[in-house]
Amino acid sequence: NAGVTQTPKFQVLKTGQSMTLQCAQDMNHEYMSWYRQDPGMGLRLIHYSVGAGITDQGEVPNGYNVSRSTTEDFPLRLLSAAPSQTSVYFCASSQGTGGYVEKLFFGSGTQLSVL
Amino acid sequence: KQEVTQIPAALSVPEGENLVLNCSFTDSAIYNLQWFRQDPGKGLTSLLLIQSSQREQTSGRLNASLDKSSGRSTLYIAASQPGDSATYLCAVTNPSGGGADGLTFGKGTHLIIQP
């Protein structure tokens, strides 16, 4: 059972470039989410989804887009990378219905540097 | 807005000691609370989840308690081992908005167990 798989593990971008962080889970979880983790700021929610076709913004959504065409996949798109987006990004998924988050399973993270 | 505080920010103890990590939250109307472990360069692993109607959960040498009325949770680690060295985070799921957008994390306690 792979759990939550994130790719790539490391990425370096130049300012203005775009890219997609991939996230897939094989646990048939309805809830998926993206967080960024920064020193001194803790974990902050970027976007989340409570099921295929349903997405919503979290605390820090600006500069990021998401879509959820299948239950398994929840990619995060950086539209025009900025140095302020240098961070470690985590995808997470959870069982539970009605949007209520139960035990949260995390991917191993993507370390992104924007020059 | 929900705020989650973890004290202490860092803790170093000799191997074999029992220890307590603290988590406090400002809004007691939570749906559940989770304790996570994060190893350097890795994602978070959920250790224990306590529903709002529960007082405690146990897993091996770990015991987590919840006192909703006072906005506090503790994680008790018995007979600590060097392998317990990691950062421990707590997170609460708020009932507003169905909970999906309401997962608030503390900034963690960095724990070092000295051999």
CSV table of C-alpha atoms in Angstrom, one decimal:
chain,number,residue,atom,x,y,z
A,1,ASN,CA,0.0,0.0,0.0
A,2,ALA,CA,1.8,3.1,-1.2
A,3,GLY,CA,-0.3,5.7,0.7
A,4,VAL,CA,0.3,9.3,-0.5
A,5,THR,CA,2.9,9.7,-3.2
A,6,GLN,CA,4.3,13.1,-4.1
A,7,THR,CA,6.6,14.0,-7.0
A,8,PRO,CA,9.1,15.4,-7.4
A,9,LYS,CA,11.0,15.4,-4.1
A,10,PHE,CA,13.2,18.4,-5.0
A,11,GLN,CA,12.7,21.2,-7.6
A,12,VAL,CA,14.5,24.4,-8.4
A,13,LEU,CA,12.7,27.0,-10.5
A,14,LYS,CA,13.5,30.4,-11.8
A,15,THR,CA,11.2,33.3,-11.0
A,16,GLY,CA,8.2,33.3,-13.4
A,17,GLN,CA,8.4,29.6,-14.4
A,18,SER,CA,5.4,27.4,-13.9
A,19,MET,CA,5.2,23.8,-12.7
A,20,THR,CA,2.9,21.2,-11.3
A,21,LEU,CA,3.5,19.2,-8.1
A,22,GLN,CA,1.9,15.8,-8.3
A,23,CYS,CA,0.0,14.0,-5.5
A,24,ALA,CA,-1.7,10.6,-5.7
A,25,GLN,CA,-3.2,8.4,-3.0
A,26,ASP,CA,-4.4,4.8,-3.2
A,27,MET,CA,-6.6,4.7,-0.1
A,28,ASN,CA,-9.8,5.9,-1.8
A,29,HIS,CA,-9.9,9.0,0.4
A,30,GLU,CA,-12.4,11.7,-0.4
A,31,TYR,CA,-10.4,14.5,1.4
A,32,MET,CA,-7.1,15.7,0.0
A,33,SER,CA,-5.2,18.8,0.8
A,34,TRP,CA,-1.9,20.8,0.1
A,35,TYR,CA,0.1,22.4,2.8
A,36,ARG,CA,3.3,24.5,2.8
A,37,GLN,CA,5.7,24.3,5.7
A,38,ASP,CA,8.0,27.3,6.4
A,39,PRO,CA,10.4,27.9,9.4
A,40,GLY,CA,8.6,29.8,12.1
A,41,MET,CA,5.3,29.7,10.3
A,42,GLY,CA,4.3,26.1,10.8
A,43,LEU,CA,2.0,24.3,8.4
A,44,ARG,CA,-0.4,26.3,6.4
A,45,LEU,CA,-3.2,25.1,4.2
A,46,ILE,CA,-3.1,26.1,0.5
A,47,HIS,CA,-6.1,24.3,-1.1
A,48,TYR,CA,-8.2,21.3,-0.2
A,49,SER,CA,-10.8,19.0,-1.8
A,50,VAL,CA,-13.6,17.0,-0.3
A,51,GLY,CA,-14.1,14.9,-3.4
A,52,ALA,CA,-13.7,14.7,-7.2
A,53,GLY,CA,-14.7,17.9,-8.9
A,54,ILE,CA,-14.8,19.9,-5.6
A,55,THR,CA,-12.0,22.2,-4.5
A,56,ASP,CA,-11.7,25.2,-2.2
A,57,GLN,CA,-9.2,27.6,-0.9
A,58,GLY,CA,-7.3,27.4,2.3
A,59,GLU,CA,-5.3,30.0,4.3
A,60,VAL,CA,-2.7,30.8,1.6
A,61,PRO,CA,-4.1,30.1,-1.9
A,62,ASN,CA,-2.7,33.0,-3.9
A,63,GLY,CA,-0.3,31.9,-6.7
A,64,TYR,CA,-1.6,28.3,-6.7
A,65,ASN,CA,-4.2,26.4,-8.6
A,66,VAL,CA,-5.7,22.9,-8.0
A,67,SER,CA,-8.0,20.6,-9.7
A,68,ARG,CA,-9.5,17.2,-8.7
A,69,SER,CA,-10.7,15.2,-11.7
A,70,THR,CA,-10.3,11.8,-10.0
A,71,THR,CA,-10.4,10.6,-6.4
A,72,GLU,CA,-6.8,9.5,-6.6
A,73,ASP,CA,-5.0,12.6,-7.9
A,74,PHE,CA,-4.8,16.2,-6.6
A,75,PRO,CA,-2.1,18.2,-8.5
A,76,LEU,CA,-0.9,21.6,-7.3
A,77,ARG,CA,0.0,24.2,-10.0
A,78,LEU,CA,2.3,27.1,-9.5
A,79,LEU,CA,1.3,29.6,-12.1
A,80,SER,CA,4.3,32.0,-12.1
A,81,ALA,CA,6.8,31.0,-9.4
A,82,ALA,CA,8.1,33.7,-7.0
A,83,PRO,CA,10.9,33.5,-4.4
A,84,SER,CA,8.2,33.7,-1.7
A,85,GLN,CA,7.0,30.3,-2.8
A,86,THR,CA,10.2,28.7,-1.7
A,87,SER,CA,9.0,26.2,0.8
A,88,VAL,CA,8.4,22.5,1.5
A,89,TYR,CA,5.1,21.3,0.2
A,90,PHE,CA,3.1,18.5,1.6
A,91,CYS,CA,0.1,16.7,0.2
A,92,ALA,CA,-2.2,14.9,2.7
A,93,SER,CA,-5.4,12.8,2.5
A,94,SER,CA,-7.9,11.6,4.9
A,95,GLN,CA,-10.9,9.3,5.2
A,96,GLY,CA,-14.1,10.8,6.5
A,97,THR,CA,-17.2,12.1,4.9
A,98,GLY,CA,-19.0,15.4,4.7
A,99,GLY,CA,-15.7,17.2,4.8
A,100,TYR,CA,-14.8,16.2,8.3
A,101,VAL,CA,-11.1,15.4,8.5
A,102,GLU,CA,-10.2,12.2,10.3
A,103,LYS,CA,-6.7,10.6,10.5
A,104,LEU,CA,-4.5,12.5,8.1
A,105,PHE,CA,-1.9,10.8,5.9
A,106,PHE,CA,0.9,12.8,4.5
A,107,GLY,CA,3.2,12.4,1.6
A,108,SER,CA,7.0,12.8,2.0
A,109,GLY,CA,7.1,16.3,0.7
A,110,THR,CA,8.5,18.4,-2.2
A,111,GLN,CA,11.3,20.8,-1.4
A,112,LEU,CA,10.9,23.8,-3.8
A,113,SER,CA,13.4,26.5,-4.3
A,114,VAL,CA,12.6,29.6,-6.5
A,115,LEU,CA,15.6,31.6,-7.6
B,1,LYS,CA,-9.5,32.3,14.7
B,2,GLN,CA,-8.2,29.1,16.3
B,3,GLU,CA,-4.7,29.2,17.6
B,4,VAL,CA,-2.7,26.2,18.7
B,5,THR,CA,0.3,26.6,20.9
B,6,GLN,CA,2.9,23.9,21.8
B,7,ILE,CA,5.1,24.2,24.8
B,8,PRO,CA,8.0,23.7,25.1
B,9,ALA,CA,9.4,24.5,21.6
B,10,ALA,CA,12.3,22.2,22.3
B,11,LEU,CA,13.1,19.5,24.9
B,12,SER,CA,16.2,17.3,25.5
B,13,VAL,CA,16.0,14.5,28.0
B,14,PRO,CA,18.1,11.4,28.8
B,15,GLU,CA,17.0,8.0,27.5
B,16,GLY,CA,14.5,6.1,29.7
B,17,GLU,CA,12.7,9.1,31.1
B,18,ASN,CA,9.0,9.6,30.9
B,19,LEU,CA,8.0,12.9,29.4
B,20,VAL,CA,5.0,15.1,28.6
B,21,LEU,CA,4.4,17.4,25.6
B,22,ASN,CA,1.8,20.0,25.8
B,23,CYS,CA,-0.7,21.5,23.3
B,24,SER,CA,-3.2,24.2,24.0
B,25,PHE,CA,-5.9,25.6,21.7
B,26,THR,CA,-8.0,28.8,22.0
B,27,ASP,CA,-11.4,27.6,20.7
B,28,SER,CA,-12.7,24.5,22.5
B,29,ALA,CA,-15.3,23.7,19.8
B,30,ILE,CA,-13.1,21.2,18.1
B,31,TYR,CA,-14.1,18.1,16.1
B,32,ASN,CA,-11.0,16.1,16.9
B,33,LEU,CA,-7.3,16.5,17.8
B,34,GLN,CA,-4.3,14.7,16.3
B,35,TRP,CA,-0.7,14.3,17.4
B,36,PHE,CA,1.8,13.9,14.6
B,37,ARG,CA,5.5,13.0,14.5
B,38,GLN,CA,7.9,14.5,11.9
B,39,ASP,CA,11.4,13.3,11.3
B,40,PRO,CA,13.9,15.6,9.5
B,41,GLY,CA,13.2,15.8,5.8
B,42,LYS,CA,10.1,13.7,6.0
B,43,GLY,CA,6.4,14.1,6.1
B,44,LEU,CA,4.2,13.9,9.1
B,45,THR,CA,2.9,10.6,10.6
B,46,SER,CA,-0.3,10.6,12.6
B,47,LEU,CA,0.3,9.0,16.0
B,48,LEU,CA,-3.0,9.4,17.8
B,49,LEU,CA,-6.3,10.9,17.0
B,50,ILE,CA,-8.8,11.9,19.8
B,51,GLN,CA,-12.4,12.6,18.9
B,52,SER,CA,-14.0,15.5,20.8
B,53,SER,CA,-16.1,13.0,22.8
B,54,GLN,CA,-13.1,11.1,24.0
B,55,ARG,CA,-10.7,11.8,26.9
B,56,GLU,CA,-7.7,9.8,25.8
B,57,GLN,CA,-6.1,7.5,23.3
B,58,THR,CA,-3.2,5.1,23.8
B,59,SER,CA,-0.8,3.4,21.4
B,60,GLY,CA,2.1,1.5,22.8
B,61,ARG,CA,4.3,3.8,24.9
B,62,LEU,CA,2.2,6.9,23.8
B,63,ASN,CA,-0.8,8.2,25.6
B,64,ALA,CA,-2.7,11.4,24.5
B,65,SER,CA,-5.3,13.1,26.6
B,66,LEU,CA,-7.8,15.7,25.8
B,67,ASP,CA,-9.5,18.3,28.0
B,68,LYS,CA,-11.8,20.3,25.7
B,69,SER,CA,-13.1,22.6,28.4
B,70,SER,CA,-9.7,23.9,29.2
B,71,GLY,CA,-8.4,23.7,25.7
B,72,ARG,CA,-5.5,21.4,26.4
B,73,SER,CA,-4.0,18.1,25.3
B,74,THR,CA,-1.0,16.3,26.4
B,75,LEU,CA,1.2,13.6,24.8
B,76,TYR,CA,2.8,11.3,27.3
B,77,ILE,CA,5.8,9.3,26.1
B,78,ALA,CA,6.8,6.5,28.5
B,79,ALA,CA,10.4,5.1,28.8
B,80,SER,CA,11.8,7.4,26.0
B,81,GLN,CA,14.2,6.0,23.5
B,82,PRO,CA,16.7,7.7,21.1
B,83,GLY,CA,14.4,6.6,18.2
B,84,ASP,CA,11.7,8.9,19.7
B,85,SER,CA,13.8,11.9,18.7
B,86,ALA,CA,11.7,14.0,16.3
B,87,THR,CA,9.4,17.0,16.1
B,88,TYR,CA,5.9,16.4,17.5
B,89,LEU,CA,3.0,18.5,16.3
B,90,CYS,CA,-0.6,18.7,17.4
B,91,ALA,CA,-3.5,19.8,15.2
B,92,VAL,CA,-7.1,20.5,15.8
B,93,THR,CA,-10.0,20.1,13.4
B,94,ASN,CA,-12.6,22.8,13.9
B,95,PRO,CA,-16.3,22.1,13.3
B,96,SER,CA,-16.9,25.3,11.3
B,97,GLY,CA,-17.1,24.8,7.6
B,98,GLY,CA,-17.4,21.0,8.1
B,99,GLY,CA,-13.9,20.8,9.4
B,100,ALA,CA,-12.2,20.4,6.0
B,101,ASP,CA,-10.8,23.9,6.1
B,102,GLY,CA,-10.3,24.1,9.8
B,103,LEU,CA,-7.2,22.0,10.5
B,104,THR,CA,-5.0,24.2,12.6
B,105,PHE,CA,-1.4,23.0,13.5
B,106,GLY,CA,0.8,24.0,16.3
B,107,LYS,CA,4.5,24.7,15.5
B,108,GLY,CA,5.7,21.6,17.2
B,109,THR,CA,8.0,20.5,20.0
B,110,HIS,CA,11.5,19.4,18.9
B,111,LEU,CA,12.4,16.4,21.1
B,112,ILE,CA,15.9,15.0,21.5
B,113,ILE,CA,16.4,11.8,23.5
B,114,GLN,CA,20.0,11.6,24.7
B,115,PRO,CA,21.5,8.0,24.6
